[in-house]
Structure formats: structure tokens, C-alpha cells
Short mmCIF file of C-alpha atoms and ligand atoms in Angstrom, two decimals:
data_model
loop_
_atom_site.label_atom_id
_atom_site.label_comp_id
_atom_site.label_asym_id
_atom_site.label_seq_id
_atom_site.Cartn_x
_atom_site.Cartn_y
_atom_site.Cartn_z
CA UNK A 16 -17.75 -10.38 4.79
CA UNK A 17 -15.77 -7.02 5.32
CA UNK A 18 -13.16 -8.12 8.67
CA UNK A 19 -13.44 -5.23 11.39
CA UNK A 20 -10.41 -3.28 13.04
CA UNK A 21 -10.84 -5.73 16.20
CA UNK A 22 -9.71 -8.78 13.73
CA UNK A 23 -6.56 -6.63 12.69
CA UNK A 24 -5.72 -5.61 16.16
CA UNK A 25 -6.08 -9.41 17.19
CA UNK A 26 -4.06 -10.45 13.85
CA UNK A 27 -0.81 -11.21 15.96
CA UNK A 28 0.71 -14.39 14.47
CA UNK A 29 -1.63 -14.70 11.68
CA UNK A 30 -0.28 -14.23 8.09
CA UNK A 31 -2.52 -11.98 6.60
CA UNK A 32 -2.30 -10.84 3.04
CA UNK A 33 -2.28 -6.80 2.07
CA UNK A 34 -2.26 -5.95 -1.67
CA UNK A 35 -2.55 -2.58 -3.01
CA UNK A 36 -5.36 -1.56 -5.25
CA UNK A 37 -5.95 1.90 -6.71
CA UNK A 38 -9.47 1.48 -8.92
CA UNK A 39 -12.23 -0.49 -9.41
CA UNK A 40 -11.17 -3.29 -11.71
CA UNK A 41 -7.99 -3.99 -9.44
CA UNK A 42 -10.07 -3.77 -6.44
CA UNK A 43 -12.58 -6.16 -7.76
CA UNK A 44 -9.47 -8.54 -8.79
CA UNK A 45 -8.24 -8.31 -5.30
CA UNK A 46 -11.15 -8.99 -3.42
CA UNK A 47 -12.27 -11.84 -5.78
CA UNK A 48 -8.75 -13.28 -4.77
CA UNK A 49 -9.61 -13.06 -1.05
CA UNK A 50 -6.89 -11.09 0.15
CA UNK A 51 -7.25 -9.86 3.66
CA UNK A 52 -6.72 -6.04 3.01
CA UNK A 53 -6.61 -3.79 0.20
CA UNK A 54 -4.24 -0.89 0.53
CA UNK A 55 -4.73 2.46 -1.67
CA UNK A 56 -1.29 3.05 -1.24
CA UNK A 57 -0.11 6.86 -2.50
CA UNK A 58 2.40 4.20 -4.79
CA UNK A 59 -0.45 5.03 -7.13
CA UNK A 60 1.25 8.48 -7.88
CA UNK A 61 4.12 6.19 -9.36
CA UNK A 62 2.48 3.34 -10.62
CA UNK A 63 -0.85 4.80 -12.18
CA UNK A 64 -0.24 8.53 -12.43
CA UNK A 65 3.11 8.36 -13.54
CA UNK A 66 4.80 10.61 -10.85
CA UNK A 67 8.66 10.41 -10.23
CA UNK A 68 7.55 9.81 -6.36
CA UNK A 69 5.23 9.21 -3.90
CA UNK A 70 5.46 13.38 -3.00
CA UNK A 71 3.16 15.22 -5.45
CA UNK A 72 0.03 12.92 -4.66
CA UNK A 73 -2.71 14.90 -3.26
CA UNK A 74 -5.35 14.26 -0.78
CA UNK A 75 -8.01 14.85 -3.68
CA UNK A 76 -5.92 12.02 -5.73
CA UNK A 77 -6.13 9.66 -2.86
CA UNK A 78 -9.78 10.21 -2.47
CA UNK A 79 -10.83 9.80 -6.14
CA UNK A 80 -8.82 6.47 -6.02
CA UNK A 81 -9.95 5.17 -2.47
CA UNK A 82 -13.65 5.47 -3.76
CA UNK A 83 -13.36 3.63 -6.82
CA UNK A 84 -11.71 0.93 -5.01
CA UNK A 85 -14.39 0.79 -2.56
CA UNK A 86 -16.76 0.36 -5.38
CA UNK A 87 -15.01 -2.58 -6.78
CA UNK A 88 -14.23 -3.83 -3.09
CA UNK A 89 -17.06 -3.30 -0.99
CA UNK A 90 -16.31 -6.64 1.11
CA UNK A 91 -12.64 -6.16 1.96
CA UNK A 92 -11.04 -4.04 4.87
CA UNK A 93 -9.72 -1.24 2.90
CA UNK A 94 -6.38 1.17 4.30
CA UNK A 95 -5.98 4.52 2.77
CA UNK A 96 -2.76 6.18 2.62
CA UNK A 97 -2.47 9.74 4.04
CA UNK A 98 -0.53 11.69 1.57
CA UNK A 99 2.69 13.35 2.24
CA UNK A 100 2.64 16.55 4.67
CA UNK A 101 -1.17 16.07 5.00
CA UNK A 102 -0.61 14.63 8.62
CA UNK A 103 1.92 17.39 9.44
CA UNK A 104 -0.11 18.65 12.02
CA UNK A 105 -2.93 17.10 14.25
CA UNK A 106 -5.64 19.06 12.68
CA UNK A 107 -4.31 18.29 9.05
CA UNK A 108 -4.58 14.64 9.71
CA UNK A 109 -7.94 14.24 11.38
CA UNK A 110 -9.38 16.36 8.35
CA UNK A 111 -7.73 14.40 5.92
CA UNK A 112 -8.49 11.02 7.82
CA UNK A 113 -12.21 12.26 7.78
CA UNK A 114 -12.42 12.44 3.98
CA UNK A 115 -10.84 9.10 3.50
CA UNK A 116 -13.35 7.40 5.70
CA UNK A 117 -16.74 9.32 5.33
CA UNK A 118 -15.92 10.19 1.73
CA UNK A 119 -13.74 7.34 0.35
CA UNK A 120 -14.91 4.44 2.27
CA UNK A 121 -11.87 3.64 3.86
CA UNK A 122 -11.56 1.51 7.18
CA UNK A 123 -8.41 2.97 8.14
CA UNK A 124 -5.40 4.95 7.16
CA UNK A 125 -1.70 4.48 7.00
CA UNK A 126 1.08 7.00 7.49
CA UNK A 127 4.99 7.27 7.55
CA UNK A 128 7.37 7.46 9.94
CA UNK A 129 8.03 6.46 13.68
CA UNK A 130 8.44 8.31 16.89
CA UNK A 131 8.27 11.61 15.08
CA UNK A 132 4.43 10.82 14.06
CA UNK A 133 3.93 9.27 17.32
CA UNK A 134 1.68 11.80 18.98
CA UNK A 135 -0.42 12.39 15.37
CA UNK A 136 -1.29 8.56 15.61
CA UNK A 137 -2.15 9.02 19.49
CA UNK A 138 -4.66 12.00 18.36
CA UNK A 139 -6.14 10.00 15.55
CA UNK A 140 -6.67 6.58 17.48
CA UNK A 141 -7.88 8.78 20.25
CA UNK A 142 -10.39 10.30 17.68
CA UNK A 143 -11.50 6.85 16.48
CA UNK A 144 -9.19 6.54 13.14
CA UNK A 145 -7.63 3.35 12.99
CA UNK A 146 -4.02 3.77 11.85
CA UNK A 147 -1.75 1.83 10.30
CA UNK A 148 1.70 2.84 10.83
CA UNK A 149 4.75 2.43 8.49
CA UNK A 150 8.66 2.35 9.03
CA UNK A 151 12.01 1.56 7.61
CA UNK A 152 11.95 2.75 4.20
CA UNK A 153 9.50 5.44 4.14
CA UNK A 154 8.74 6.98 0.31
CA UNK A 155 7.35 9.62 1.14
CA UNK A 156 10.96 10.96 2.38
CA UNK A 157 13.10 8.62 0.92
CA UNK A 158 15.61 11.38 -0.51
CA UNK A 159 16.29 11.98 3.27
CA UNK A 160 16.72 8.46 3.77
CA UNK A 161 19.76 8.19 1.00
CA UNK A 162 16.81 6.99 -2.01
CA UNK A 163 14.71 3.71 -2.23
CA UNK A 164 17.34 1.51 -0.62
CA UNK A 165 17.40 -1.05 2.65
CA UNK A 166 17.07 0.86 5.92
CA UNK A 167 18.16 -0.34 9.36
CA UNK A 168 21.89 -2.34 8.31
CA UNK A 169 23.66 -0.32 10.80
CA UNK A 170 22.53 -0.81 14.41
CA UNK A 171 21.97 3.12 15.31
CA UNK A 172 19.58 2.82 12.05
CA UNK A 173 18.12 -0.53 13.65
CA UNK A 174 17.87 1.07 17.17
CA UNK A 175 15.75 3.74 15.69
CA UNK A 176 13.18 2.01 13.29
CA UNK A 177 12.54 -0.71 16.07
CA UNK A 178 12.04 2.33 18.50
CA UNK A 179 9.67 4.24 15.94
CA UNK A 180 7.76 0.44 15.60
CA UNK A 181 7.36 0.75 19.63
CA UNK A 182 6.27 4.22 19.80
CA UNK A 183 3.67 3.51 16.78
CA UNK A 184 2.02 0.50 18.98
CA UNK A 185 2.37 2.28 22.17
CA UNK A 186 0.10 5.23 20.33
CA UNK A 187 -2.47 3.14 19.27
CA UNK A 188 -1.56 2.22 15.86
CA UNK A 189 -3.59 -1.41 14.59
CA UNK A 190 -0.59 -2.68 12.94
CA UNK A 191 2.73 -1.57 11.44
CA UNK A 192 4.42 -1.94 7.89
CA UNK A 193 8.00 -2.38 7.70
CA UNK A 194 9.73 -1.71 4.15
CA UNK A 195 13.10 -2.88 3.08
CA UNK A 196 14.41 -3.89 6.45
CA UNK A 197 16.75 -7.13 7.13
CA UNK A 198 14.69 -10.00 7.34
CA UNK A 199 16.20 -10.57 11.02
CA UNK A 200 15.32 -6.84 12.00
CA UNK A 201 11.63 -7.43 10.96
CA UNK A 202 11.89 -10.60 12.93
CA UNK A 203 13.24 -8.90 15.82
CA UNK A 204 10.49 -6.02 15.49
CA UNK A 205 7.83 -8.45 15.04
CA UNK A 206 8.54 -10.44 18.23
CA UNK A 207 8.77 -7.57 20.29
CA UNK A 208 5.12 -5.91 19.17
CA UNK A 209 1.91 -7.31 20.06
CA UNK A 210 0.21 -5.60 16.94
CA UNK A 211 0.90 -7.34 13.71
CA UNK A 212 3.61 -6.05 11.23
CA UNK A 213 3.29 -6.01 7.53
CA UNK A 214 6.34 -6.86 5.26
CA UNK A 215 7.26 -5.77 2.26
CA UNK A 216 11.04 -6.50 1.46
CA UNK A 217 11.37 -7.21 5.33
CA UNK A 218 11.84 -10.92 4.67
CA UNK A 219 9.59 -14.04 5.73
CA UNK A 220 9.18 -13.41 9.37
CA UNK A 221 6.53 -10.69 9.65
CA UNK A 222 3.18 -11.47 10.41
CA UNK A 223 1.54 -10.17 6.81
CA UNK A 224 2.68 -9.14 3.69
CA UNK A 225 2.02 -6.48 1.50
CA UNK A 226 2.80 -5.95 -2.14
CA UNK A 227 2.08 -3.51 -5.04
CA UNK A 228 -0.51 -4.77 -7.57
CA UNK A 229 1.53 -3.60 -10.61
CA UNK A 230 4.80 -5.20 -9.46
CA UNK A 231 2.97 -8.68 -8.82
CA UNK A 232 1.31 -8.69 -12.16
CA UNK A 233 4.35 -6.85 -14.34
CA UNK A 234 2.35 -3.80 -15.07
CA UNK A 235 5.04 -1.16 -13.92
CA UNK A 236 7.84 -1.22 -16.22
CA UNK A 237 10.85 -3.32 -16.46
CA UNK A 238 12.48 -2.78 -13.18
CA UNK A 239 11.64 -5.30 -10.37
CA UNK A 240 12.96 -5.03 -6.99
CA UNK A 241 14.61 -7.62 -5.49
CA UNK A 242 11.90 -8.48 -2.98
CA UNK A 243 8.97 -8.52 -5.23
CA UNK A 244 7.54 -11.88 -6.94
CA UNK A 245 6.13 -11.32 -10.17
CA UNK A 246 3.33 -13.74 -10.73
CA UNK A 247 2.28 -12.55 -14.37
CA UNK A 248 3.89 -10.68 -16.97
CA UNK A 249 0.51 -9.03 -17.73
CA UNK A 250 2.21 -5.67 -19.39
CA UNK A 251 4.00 -7.67 -22.18
CA UNK A 252 0.51 -9.64 -22.82
CA UNK A 253 -1.14 -6.61 -23.16
CA UNK A 254 0.96 -5.14 -25.45
CA UNK A 255 1.07 -8.40 -27.66
CA UNK A 256 -2.70 -8.07 -27.53
CA UNK A 257 -2.59 -4.24 -28.69
CA UNK A 258 -0.03 -4.63 -31.37
CA UNK A 259 -2.41 -7.55 -32.66
CA UNK A 260 -5.48 -5.29 -32.24
CA UNK A 261 -3.71 -2.37 -34.32
CA UNK A 262 -2.20 -5.03 -36.72
CA UNK A 263 -5.98 -6.71 -37.46
CA UNK A 264 -7.57 -3.27 -37.90
CA UNK A 265 -4.77 -1.86 -40.33
CA UNK A 266 -5.52 -5.43 -42.39
CA UNK A 267 -9.33 -5.29 -42.51
CA UNK A 268 -9.57 -8.25 -40.41
CA UNK A 269 -11.03 -6.77 -37.46
CA UNK A 270 -14.29 -6.24 -37.16
CA UNK A 271 -15.18 -9.44 -39.08
CA UNK A 272 -18.65 -10.57 -39.59
CA UNK A 273 -19.00 -12.07 -36.00
CA UNK A 274 -18.58 -8.40 -34.59
CA UNK A 275 -20.88 -6.65 -37.13
CA UNK A 276 -24.78 -5.90 -37.08
O1 LIG B 13 2.38 3.37 -0.96
C1 LIG B 13 2.12 1.95 -0.69
O2 LIG B 13 2.00 0.86 -1.74
C2 LIG B 13 3.02 1.60 0.37
C3 LIG B 13 3.21 0.04 0.18
C4 LIG B 13 4.53 0.06 -0.30
C5 LIG B 13 3.61 -0.43 1.93
O3 LIG B 13 3.05 1.97 1.23
#
């Protein structure tokens, strides 16, 4: 049974599992594995579409992938990312969220930023759109943060991230992603909020955890961030299988009699 937003609002202290998925087969696998929530993250721009960052991802691309993921996981709570600049104004945010929920089948949207997006989050939640916040390393604006690196090491940075998370809660977000922040900062934020926190590269003290599907199964290049645990080297296995397929075709081994009519 698909979980409700109310359950996520009351998820404080529960160790919920989020996982990204971007299409029918990966969402099917995530649902069959029993994850609590699927995130159709705009990380799809990098791991599926080959962009250098999440910035080029369009709303049409998010919709296309959200619809596919929903078809693969009809019974799992599904959050879709609002792409870069699609929530620069409340009108734009409402219209993007409307499409992701109505056409895409998402249950909630996620957007990046702290105090600076609190009024947008308030407008969305007042209109009835469930919102997941995202502070710490925010990939859509990573270049302004000095790249893909740990955030909140300096006390003033840590304070900004904490205030951002609190502003999101106050504005009505049902949860907040904490990305690449020190474990003790994540612990403090988790302790100060009554909504659940979802960590990625934020240590063990958040309420929930999220990882990118392609990182978990080894499908995105050689680089593995320190916070990722790789449970499978699927990329290597697939590569070996494809080499074997090509070899067998070239050597006349495939198709054999058992594959022929
Ligand atoms: O886009 C994404 O996949 C995300 C997660 C890394 C939290 O935002």
C-alpha cells in the first residue's frame, strides 16, 4: 500500500528508506525491495542523461521520468524534484508542481534551498502541495557553494544550514534532505526539527536515508563518493555480459538451436 503524506509527516524517529529511481525498471526494483519512498531526483540529468550537472534538466524531462517511475512503482510514495529555476517564483513553482503531481503522478515535490525558498514552500503547502526541502549541498547551486563538497564545516555555514532547515519546517515542509553535512550538524538539526530529516552524506543520525540508485548498484562511472556504499558492481557485470554477447555473435555461437525456430 502506498504511504500517505500524513505518515511521512509523522515519520519523526522512524528509519525510513528513500531511494532514487528514474524509470520503469528501476522503480519496479525499488518497489519490490520495499523502499518507503522513491525520489525521482534531478540527479537523473547526470546519471541517466549524461549532463555535467543537474542545471540543464528541464521540467519536461522530469515529467517524462516521473511518469515512467510511477508506472513502475504504483504503490510507493513518490517525490519528484522541481528542476532548477522552475520555482524561482511562486507561480512557476505552482505550475511545475501541478504538472508533476497531476500528470506525473508524484505524491510530493522536492526543492533546494533554505530561508531563501521558505516563502515558495509556504505558498506550495498552502495550496496543498506536499514539499520535501533540501539543504546543505544543493547540487543545482553547487558552483555557488564551491563545488560538490562538504557544507557546514564553518560555524556560520552550519548556522545558515540549521536556520534554513528550521525555516522550511516553519513554512510547512513535511521533511528535509540534509546533503553532505557533518554528522554532528545533521544530528543537531534532526534533534531541533519535528519533521523528519533524510540524510545523504550526512552520517547516521538523520531519521531517514537516501542514495542514488546508480551509486548503490555501481552504474555511474568509476567515481564513488565516500558517503556511498556500493552494494553491487552492476556496471562491470553488464559490461562483461555485453562483451560475451558480442563475442558469441561474432563466433557464430549465438543464436544456437535453442534460440531458433
Ligand atoms: O537529485 C537527487 O537525486 C537528490 C538526492 C541526491 C537527494 O536530490
